[in-house]
Tab-separated table of C-alpha atoms in Angstrom:
chain	number	residue	atom	x	y	z
A	1	MET	CA	-1.551	16.765	86.747
A	2	LYS	CA	-0.209	13.668	88.531
A	3	LEU	CA	-3.793	12.577	89.228
A	4	CYS	CA	-4.711	12.991	85.519
A	5	LYS	CA	-1.722	10.890	84.517
A	6	SER	CA	-2.571	8.203	87.080
A	7	LEU	CA	-6.157	7.956	85.836
A	8	PHE	CA	-4.922	7.864	82.228
A	9	LEU	CA	-2.664	4.905	83.006
A	10	THR	CA	-5.216	3.037	85.131
A	11	VAL	CA	-8.064	3.267	82.631
A	12	ALA	CA	-5.738	2.408	79.742
A	13	PHE	CA	-4.481	-0.684	81.540
A	14	LEU	CA	-7.962	-1.962	82.357
A	15	TYR	CA	-9.265	-1.485	78.836
A	16	SER	CA	-6.155	-2.847	77.128
A	17	THR	CA	-6.443	-6.008	79.224
A	18	VAL	CA	-10.085	-6.585	78.275
A	19	PHE	CA	-10.180	-5.471	74.651
A	20	ALA	CA	-6.687	-6.283	73.305
A	21	ALA	CA	-8.164	-8.961	70.991
A	22	VAL	CA	-9.427	-6.349	68.508
A	23	ILE	CA	-5.827	-5.557	67.585
A	24	SER	CA	-4.379	-7.785	64.862
A	25	ARG	CA	-1.126	-5.829	64.551
A	26	GLU	CA	0.266	-3.917	67.501
A	27	PRO	CA	1.111	-0.216	67.047
A	28	TYR	CA	4.289	0.639	65.208
A	29	LEU	CA	5.999	4.005	64.868
A	30	GLN	CA	6.939	5.402	61.471
A	31	GLU	CA	8.240	8.637	59.949
A	32	MET	CA	9.504	10.104	63.214
A	33	THR	CA	10.832	13.677	63.164
A	34	SER	CA	11.579	16.161	65.928
A	35	HIS	CA	7.997	17.467	65.713
A	36	SER	CA	5.841	14.591	64.425
A	37	VAL	CA	5.333	10.830	64.215
A	38	VAL	CA	3.049	8.354	62.441
A	39	ILE	CA	1.414	5.705	64.636
A	40	ALA	CA	0.057	2.737	62.654
A	41	TRP	CA	-1.799	-0.446	63.647
A	42	ARG	CA	-4.299	-3.033	62.364
A	43	THR	CA	-7.622	-4.226	63.757
A	44	VAL	CA	-9.551	-7.411	63.071
A	45	ASP	CA	-12.627	-5.483	61.901
A	46	ASP	CA	-13.160	-2.121	60.240
A	47	SER	CA	-13.212	0.596	62.870
A	48	ILE	CA	-12.567	4.283	63.337
A	49	GLY	CA	-9.404	4.666	65.356
A	50	GLU	CA	-7.984	7.494	67.379
A	51	VAL	CA	-4.839	8.188	69.360
A	52	VAL	CA	-4.835	9.882	72.747
A	53	TYR	CA	-1.425	11.247	73.711
A	54	VAL	CA	0.087	13.210	76.553
A	55	LEU	CA	3.502	14.342	77.743
A	56	LYS	CA	4.976	11.410	79.623
A	57	ASP	CA	5.886	13.557	82.621
A	58	GLY	CA	2.215	14.460	83.075
A	59	SER	CA	2.862	18.208	82.800
A	60	ALA	CA	0.086	18.815	80.243
A	61	LEU	CA	-3.392	17.557	79.424
A	62	GLY	CA	-3.776	14.910	76.735
A	63	ARG	CA	-4.855	15.456	73.132
A	64	THR	CA	-6.787	13.235	70.733
A	65	ILE	CA	-6.417	12.706	66.967
A	66	LYS	CA	-9.255	10.775	65.301
A	67	GLU	CA	-9.446	9.073	61.904
A	68	LEU	CA	-12.093	10.176	59.418
A	69	LYS	CA	-13.249	6.761	58.197
A	70	ALA	CA	-13.352	3.134	59.276
A	71	SER	CA	-10.625	0.720	58.182
A	72	LYS	CA	-8.661	-2.335	59.283
A	73	LEU	CA	-5.362	-0.591	58.542
A	74	HIS	CA	-4.915	2.538	60.612
A	75	HIS	CA	-2.438	5.354	60.753
A	76	VAL	CA	-2.616	8.618	62.646
A	77	ILE	CA	-0.166	11.511	62.340
A	78	LEU	CA	0.744	13.384	65.525
A	79	GLN	CA	2.063	16.862	64.725
A	80	ASN	CA	3.305	19.974	66.517
A	81	LEU	CA	5.183	17.867	69.046
A	82	LEU	CA	8.093	19.128	71.107
A	83	PRO	CA	11.585	17.976	70.061
A	84	ASP	CA	13.536	15.459	72.157
A	85	THR	CA	10.472	14.944	74.342
A	86	ALA	CA	8.866	11.790	75.761
A	87	TYR	CA	5.156	11.153	75.108
A	88	GLN	CA	2.748	8.463	76.207
A	89	TYR	CA	-0.039	7.344	73.859
A	90	GLN	CA	-3.087	5.080	73.777
A	91	ILE	CA	-4.963	3.705	70.776
A	92	VAL	CA	-8.735	3.916	70.974
A	93	SER	CA	-11.006	1.855	68.696
A	94	GLU	CA	-14.757	2.504	68.667
A	95	GLY	CA	-14.506	4.174	72.048
A	96	LYS	CA	-12.451	1.427	73.670
A	97	THR	CA	-8.780	1.790	74.614
A	98	VAL	CA	-7.016	-1.215	73.105
A	99	GLU	CA	-3.261	-0.628	73.193
A	100	GLY	CA	-0.649	1.855	74.321
A	101	SER	CA	3.015	2.671	74.648
A	102	SER	CA	5.391	5.641	74.648
A	103	PHE	CA	7.966	7.333	72.418
A	104	LYS	CA	10.458	10.186	72.358
A	105	THR	CA	10.682	12.620	69.448
A	106	PHE	CA	13.977	13.195	67.632
A	107	PRO	CA	16.259	15.982	68.859
A	108	ASP	CA	16.609	19.014	66.625
A	109	SER	CA	19.578	20.435	68.533
A	110	ASP	CA	22.927	19.996	66.832
A	111	SER	CA	24.540	19.128	70.159
A	112	ALA	CA	21.968	16.497	71.172
A	113	LEU	CA	22.997	12.905	71.838
A	114	PHE	CA	21.085	10.024	70.293
A	115	SER	CA	21.583	6.375	69.400
A	116	PHE	CA	20.586	4.095	66.551
A	117	GLY	CA	20.529	0.392	65.743
A	118	VAL	CA	21.299	-1.210	62.378
A	119	LEU	CA	20.481	-4.701	61.180
A	120	GLY	CA	19.674	-6.476	57.931
A	121	ASP	CA	18.749	-9.726	56.171
A	122	SER	CA	16.462	-10.667	59.007
A	123	GLY	CA	12.985	-11.675	57.875
A	124	THR	CA	12.872	-15.441	58.403
A	125	ALA	CA	11.184	-15.773	61.835
A	126	SER	CA	14.166	-17.904	62.872
A	127	SER	CA	15.262	-18.281	66.468
A	128	TYR	CA	18.330	-16.237	65.510
A	129	GLN	CA	16.204	-13.335	64.289
A	130	LYS	CA	14.269	-13.421	67.557
A	131	ALA	CA	17.492	-13.505	69.581
A	132	ILE	CA	18.941	-10.509	67.735
A	133	ALA	CA	15.631	-8.642	68.105
A	134	ALA	CA	15.635	-9.284	71.847
A	135	ARG	CA	19.243	-8.160	72.173
A	136	LEU	CA	18.576	-5.011	70.127
A	137	ALA	CA	15.692	-4.139	72.432
A	138	THR	CA	18.028	-4.163	75.451
A	139	VAL	CA	20.043	-1.193	74.127
A	140	HIS	CA	16.821	0.675	73.254
A	141	PRO	CA	18.089	2.886	70.422
A	142	ASP	CA	16.281	6.085	69.453
A	143	LEU	CA	15.770	4.723	65.939
A	144	VAL	CA	16.504	1.579	63.926
A	145	ILE	CA	17.620	1.379	60.307
A	146	HIS	CA	17.290	-1.832	58.318
A	147	THR	CA	19.627	-2.673	55.431
A	148	GLY	CA	17.098	-4.749	53.468
A	149	ASP	CA	15.647	-8.227	52.993
A	150	VAL	CA	13.066	-7.357	55.586
A	151	ILE	CA	10.912	-10.332	54.537
A	152	TYR	CA	11.859	-13.636	52.922
A	153	GLY	CA	9.221	-15.823	51.294
A	154	ASP	CA	5.561	-15.034	52.043
A	155	LYS	CA	4.792	-11.395	51.145
A	156	SER	CA	1.208	-11.486	52.441
A	157	ASP	CA	0.126	-9.491	55.491
A	158	LYS	CA	0.459	-12.743	57.458
A	159	GLY	CA	4.070	-13.053	56.321
A	160	PHE	CA	4.864	-9.495	57.412
A	161	ASP	CA	3.215	-10.120	60.773
A	162	GLN	CA	5.095	-13.383	61.380
A	163	LYS	CA	8.507	-12.275	60.136
A	164	PHE	CA	8.622	-8.632	61.155
A	165	PHE	CA	5.846	-7.061	63.195
A	166	SER	CA	5.406	-9.783	65.823
A	167	ILE	CA	9.170	-10.168	66.302
A	168	TYR	CA	9.940	-6.480	66.871
A	169	LYS	CA	6.529	-5.514	68.305
A	170	THR	CA	7.700	-4.084	71.643
A	171	LEU	CA	10.470	-2.023	70.091
A	172	LEU	CA	8.260	-0.952	67.160
A	173	SER	CA	5.722	0.558	69.540
A	174	GLU	CA	8.390	2.833	71.035
A	175	VAL	CA	11.053	3.328	68.356
A	176	PRO	CA	10.715	4.152	64.641
A	177	PHE	CA	12.160	1.735	62.063
A	178	PHE	CA	13.496	3.143	58.770
A	179	LEU	CA	13.836	0.478	56.090
A	180	THR	CA	15.415	-0.072	52.715
A	181	LEU	CA	14.464	-2.510	49.960
A	182	GLY	CA	16.524	-5.696	49.610
A	183	ASN	CA	16.446	-8.014	46.619
A	184	HIS	CA	14.016	-10.357	48.411
A	185	ASP	CA	11.703	-7.447	49.218
A	186	VAL	CA	11.092	-6.722	45.530
A	187	GLU	CA	10.309	-10.324	44.510
A	188	VAL	CA	6.558	-9.653	44.496
A	189	GLN	CA	5.182	-6.774	42.404
A	190	ASN	CA	8.493	-4.921	42.644
A	191	GLY	CA	8.072	-4.327	46.372
A	192	LYS	CA	4.411	-3.309	46.461
A	193	PRO	CA	3.597	-5.359	49.630
A	194	TYR	CA	6.569	-3.741	51.404
A	195	LEU	CA	5.417	-0.255	50.439
A	196	GLU	CA	1.859	-1.011	51.567
A	197	ASN	CA	2.939	-2.205	55.019
A	198	TYR	CA	5.188	0.720	55.976
A	199	TYR	CA	4.834	4.491	56.160
A	200	LEU	CA	8.193	5.830	55.039
A	201	PRO	CA	9.210	9.434	54.273
A	202	GLN	CA	7.788	10.628	50.948
A	203	ASN	CA	10.380	13.319	50.222
A	204	SER	CA	11.625	11.837	46.942
A	205	PRO	CA	10.263	10.726	43.557
A	206	GLY	CA	10.699	7.187	44.916
A	207	LYS	CA	7.667	7.607	47.231
A	208	GLY	CA	9.202	5.534	50.029
A	209	ARG	CA	11.555	3.465	47.850
A	210	TYR	CA	14.272	5.976	48.733
A	211	TYR	CA	14.145	8.967	51.066
A	212	SER	CA	16.031	10.971	53.699
A	213	PHE	CA	15.504	12.305	57.213
A	214	ASP	CA	17.392	14.187	59.934
A	215	CYS	CA	18.091	13.401	63.572
A	216	GLY	CA	20.296	15.718	65.607
A	217	GLU	CA	23.575	16.296	63.756
A	218	ALA	CA	22.950	13.429	61.308
A	219	HIS	CA	21.341	13.275	57.879
A	220	PHE	CA	20.228	9.732	56.987
A	221	ILE	CA	19.558	8.577	53.428
A	222	SER	CA	17.872	5.316	52.427
A	223	LEU	CA	18.404	4.178	48.825
A	224	ASP	CA	16.931	1.441	46.637
A	225	SER	CA	19.873	-0.506	45.233
A	226	ASN	CA	17.496	-2.628	43.128
A	227	GLU	CA	17.045	0.436	40.915
A	228	SER	CA	19.583	2.359	38.857
A	229	PHE	CA	22.178	4.689	40.328
A	230	ASP	CA	23.470	5.645	36.899
A	231	PRO	CA	24.268	9.374	36.693
A	232	GLY	CA	21.240	10.966	35.083
A	233	SER	CA	18.813	8.440	36.569
A	234	THR	CA	15.986	9.787	38.732
A	235	GLN	CA	17.340	8.245	41.947
A	236	TYR	CA	20.929	9.398	41.336
A	237	GLU	CA	19.916	12.988	40.582
A	238	TRP	CA	17.659	13.095	43.655
A	239	LEU	CA	20.497	11.700	45.808
A	240	LYS	CA	22.932	14.250	44.423
A	241	GLY	CA	20.571	17.132	45.178
A	242	ASP	CA	19.691	15.786	48.624
A	243	LEU	CA	23.349	15.495	49.640
A	244	GLU	CA	24.100	18.968	48.317
A	245	ARG	CA	21.191	20.518	50.237
A	246	SER	CA	21.957	18.930	53.598
A	247	ARG	CA	23.912	21.069	56.042
A	248	LYS	CA	24.298	18.298	58.610
A	249	PRO	CA	27.952	17.362	59.283
A	250	LEU	CA	27.163	13.636	59.615
A	251	LYS	CA	25.821	12.018	56.468
A	252	ILE	CA	24.846	8.363	56.863
A	253	VAL	CA	23.639	6.342	53.859
A	254	PHE	CA	22.069	2.879	53.946
A	255	PHE	CA	20.984	0.475	51.199
A	256	HIS	CA	21.125	-3.240	50.503
A	257	HIS	CA	23.917	-4.144	48.061
A	258	PRO	CA	27.369	-3.291	49.494
A	259	LEU	CA	30.016	-1.219	47.762
A	260	TYR	CA	32.690	-2.986	49.818
A	261	SER	CA	32.229	-6.589	50.936
A	262	SER	CA	34.557	-9.578	51.210
A	263	GLY	CA	31.645	-11.970	51.767
A	264	PHE	CA	29.777	-14.463	49.597
A	265	HIS	CA	28.199	-11.907	47.244
A	266	GLY	CA	31.129	-9.501	47.351
A	267	SER	CA	31.268	-5.855	46.343
A	268	SER	CA	28.733	-4.340	43.963
A	269	MET	CA	31.271	-2.870	41.573
A	270	ARG	CA	28.782	-1.095	39.314
A	271	TRP	CA	27.209	0.723	42.232
A	272	ARG	CA	30.674	1.489	43.636
A	273	HIS	CA	31.623	3.068	40.324
A	274	ASP	CA	28.501	5.250	40.328
A	275	LEU	CA	28.152	6.121	44.014
A	276	GLN	CA	31.599	6.294	45.588
A	277	PRO	CA	32.717	9.476	43.762
A	278	LEU	CA	29.488	11.215	44.780
A	279	PHE	CA	29.796	10.033	48.385
A	280	GLU	CA	33.356	11.331	48.560
A	281	LYS	CA	32.507	14.657	46.924
A	282	GLU	CA	29.625	15.283	49.327
A	283	GLN	CA	31.575	14.034	52.385
A	284	VAL	CA	29.426	11.100	53.386
A	285	SER	CA	30.661	9.783	56.744
A	286	LEU	CA	29.276	6.266	56.955
A	287	VAL	CA	27.589	3.707	54.683
A	288	PHE	CA	25.606	0.682	55.927
A	289	ASN	CA	24.713	-2.299	53.733
A	290	GLY	CA	23.438	-5.850	54.021
A	291	HIS	CA	23.108	-8.640	51.400
A	292	ASP	CA	26.109	-10.588	52.695
A	293	HIS	CA	24.973	-12.406	55.838
A	294	ASP	CA	27.890	-11.516	58.073
A	295	TYR	CA	29.564	-8.487	59.633
A	296	GLU	CA	32.359	-6.466	58.049
A	297	ARG	CA	33.759	-2.987	58.675
A	298	SER	CA	36.156	-1.284	56.323
A	299	LYS	CA	39.038	0.926	57.223
A	300	PRO	CA	38.204	4.532	56.251
A	301	ILE	CA	38.299	4.726	52.447
A	302	HIS	CA	38.820	8.344	51.374
A	303	GLY	CA	37.170	9.386	54.619
A	304	ILE	CA	34.211	6.967	54.453
A	305	THR	CA	33.630	3.870	56.593
A	306	TYR	CA	31.624	1.065	54.956
A	307	VAL	CA	29.831	-1.446	57.187
A	308	VAL	CA	28.061	-4.645	56.169
A	309	THR	CA	25.568	-5.875	58.760
A	310	GLY	CA	23.555	-8.723	57.266
A	311	GLY	CA	23.368	-11.016	60.272
A	312	GLY	CA	19.833	-10.185	61.379
A	313	GLY	CA	18.393	-13.703	61.225
A	314	ALA	CA	18.822	-15.388	57.836
A	315	ASP	CA	21.341	-18.219	57.289
A	316	LEU	CA	24.905	-16.950	57.623
A	317	TYR	CA	27.587	-16.706	54.941
A	318	PRO	CA	31.321	-17.138	55.525
A	319	ALA	CA	33.158	-13.876	56.200
A	320	PHE	CA	36.519	-13.196	54.584
A	321	GLY	CA	38.747	-10.139	54.394
A	322	SER	CA	40.390	-7.749	51.961
A	323	SER	CA	43.157	-5.185	52.103
A	324	TRP	CA	40.625	-2.560	53.178
A	325	THR	CA	38.961	-4.726	55.886
A	326	ALA	CA	39.265	-3.532	59.488
A	327	ASP	CA	37.252	-6.426	60.909
A	328	SER	CA	34.959	-9.210	59.682
A	329	VAL	CA	33.176	-12.131	61.325
A	330	THR	CA	30.544	-14.737	60.538
A	331	THR	CA	27.865	-14.371	63.195
A	332	TYR	CA	24.393	-13.009	63.818
A	333	ASN	CA	24.725	-9.356	64.698
A	334	PHE	CA	23.447	-5.814	64.744
A	335	VAL	CA	25.296	-2.502	64.982
A	336	TYR	CA	24.685	-0.020	67.768
A	337	GLY	CA	25.709	3.570	67.096
A	338	ARG	CA	25.884	6.488	69.514
A	339	VAL	CA	26.097	10.016	68.142
A	340	ASN	CA	27.588	12.792	70.239
A	341	GLY	CA	27.916	15.990	68.245
A	342	LYS	CA	30.235	15.180	65.344
A	343	LYS	CA	31.405	11.908	66.864
A	344	ILE	CA	29.980	8.425	66.285
A	345	HIS	CA	30.821	5.382	68.370
A	346	LEU	CA	29.967	2.064	66.692
A	347	GLU	CA	29.656	-1.365	68.271
A	348	ALA	CA	28.890	-4.638	66.498
A	349	ILE	CA	26.980	-6.858	68.946
A	350	ASP	CA	26.074	-10.534	68.652
A	351	GLN	CA	23.001	-12.388	69.933
A	352	ASP	CA	24.619	-12.992	73.325
A	353	GLY	CA	25.484	-9.335	73.847
A	354	LYS	CA	29.169	-9.765	73.062
A	355	ILE	CA	30.824	-6.741	71.450
A	356	LEU	CA	32.476	-8.117	68.313
A	357	ASP	CA	34.004	-4.901	67.038
A	358	GLN	CA	33.969	-1.207	67.839
A	359	ALA	CA	35.168	1.997	66.241
A	360	ASP	CA	35.091	5.740	66.788
A	361	LEU	CA	34.478	8.119	63.896
A	362	THR	CA	34.922	11.880	64.009
A	363	VAL	CA	33.846	14.310	61.306
A	364	ASN	CA	36.026	17.380	60.895
A	365	LYS	CA	33.548	19.718	59.245
């Protein structure tokens, strides 16, 4: 088995060195679960792609999944994977190995440890975005959630490549990103370019505009705060049912416009009126937002901690404070969370690796 793995790596390296030019967008992971993952990429010309994958420890022979038709935009679904397990994969285009990386599936055990990163308001291709991306890669989370405004300005494929895919390319090839729509993401065709560039969970009427997924003890929910949360609306009723159905003790919600913010834009009072009672009733643990380009963490409000992390790369806004503010600061930042059973440890980290703020949350459920 060690010999098979060695040959796999050697051949992949030789081919990826020679034929890497056919790739116009490096592989990126989407829709990770404990038993499956989507691997997507782009090529310069139409081609039939396939993915060869194997257990990273070399204890089993590799498998191959092949596309049915030629395209420039590729995505392959790997299924029947083992939970909390590391895999190595290679992308093959027209018989030539062109790119490769590795990933680890989500844990399905309630006691499993995992980590996640959170950032928002990033898509400018600024030096600050690149610095935060590099710093995020050093902690290598198991997944990343984005609080919106993924792309500013150009919504063409070139814009997505310059302001997202090229900046996070190494991390994207190993770690799934779960996104939410910001106000800048819906500027063109109500977010159609965003939806065409990502493969997000389709378990809601929103078809990727809002969705949910599980990892270990946590249930994550992404919402579209550009659409209505009014009770009776499609999104609200889906959210209500999704929260009621989840049996996970940790419920983590993320969307763009904050319910609690002391920054430039401030709190979204209408959404607070509609969502906070539901969050409290269904015992949501943690809410992440962006929109204000700073960092702010609330004290627990009826058992819920609200965090604004909008310092992913766009121009900063001044940070202020309110009676419910535990900490706030104007700086580029991301949040690093570590989940251990029913406990979450949060750290806000700046571009230099300095820990700006930290907190421990425990769910008694």
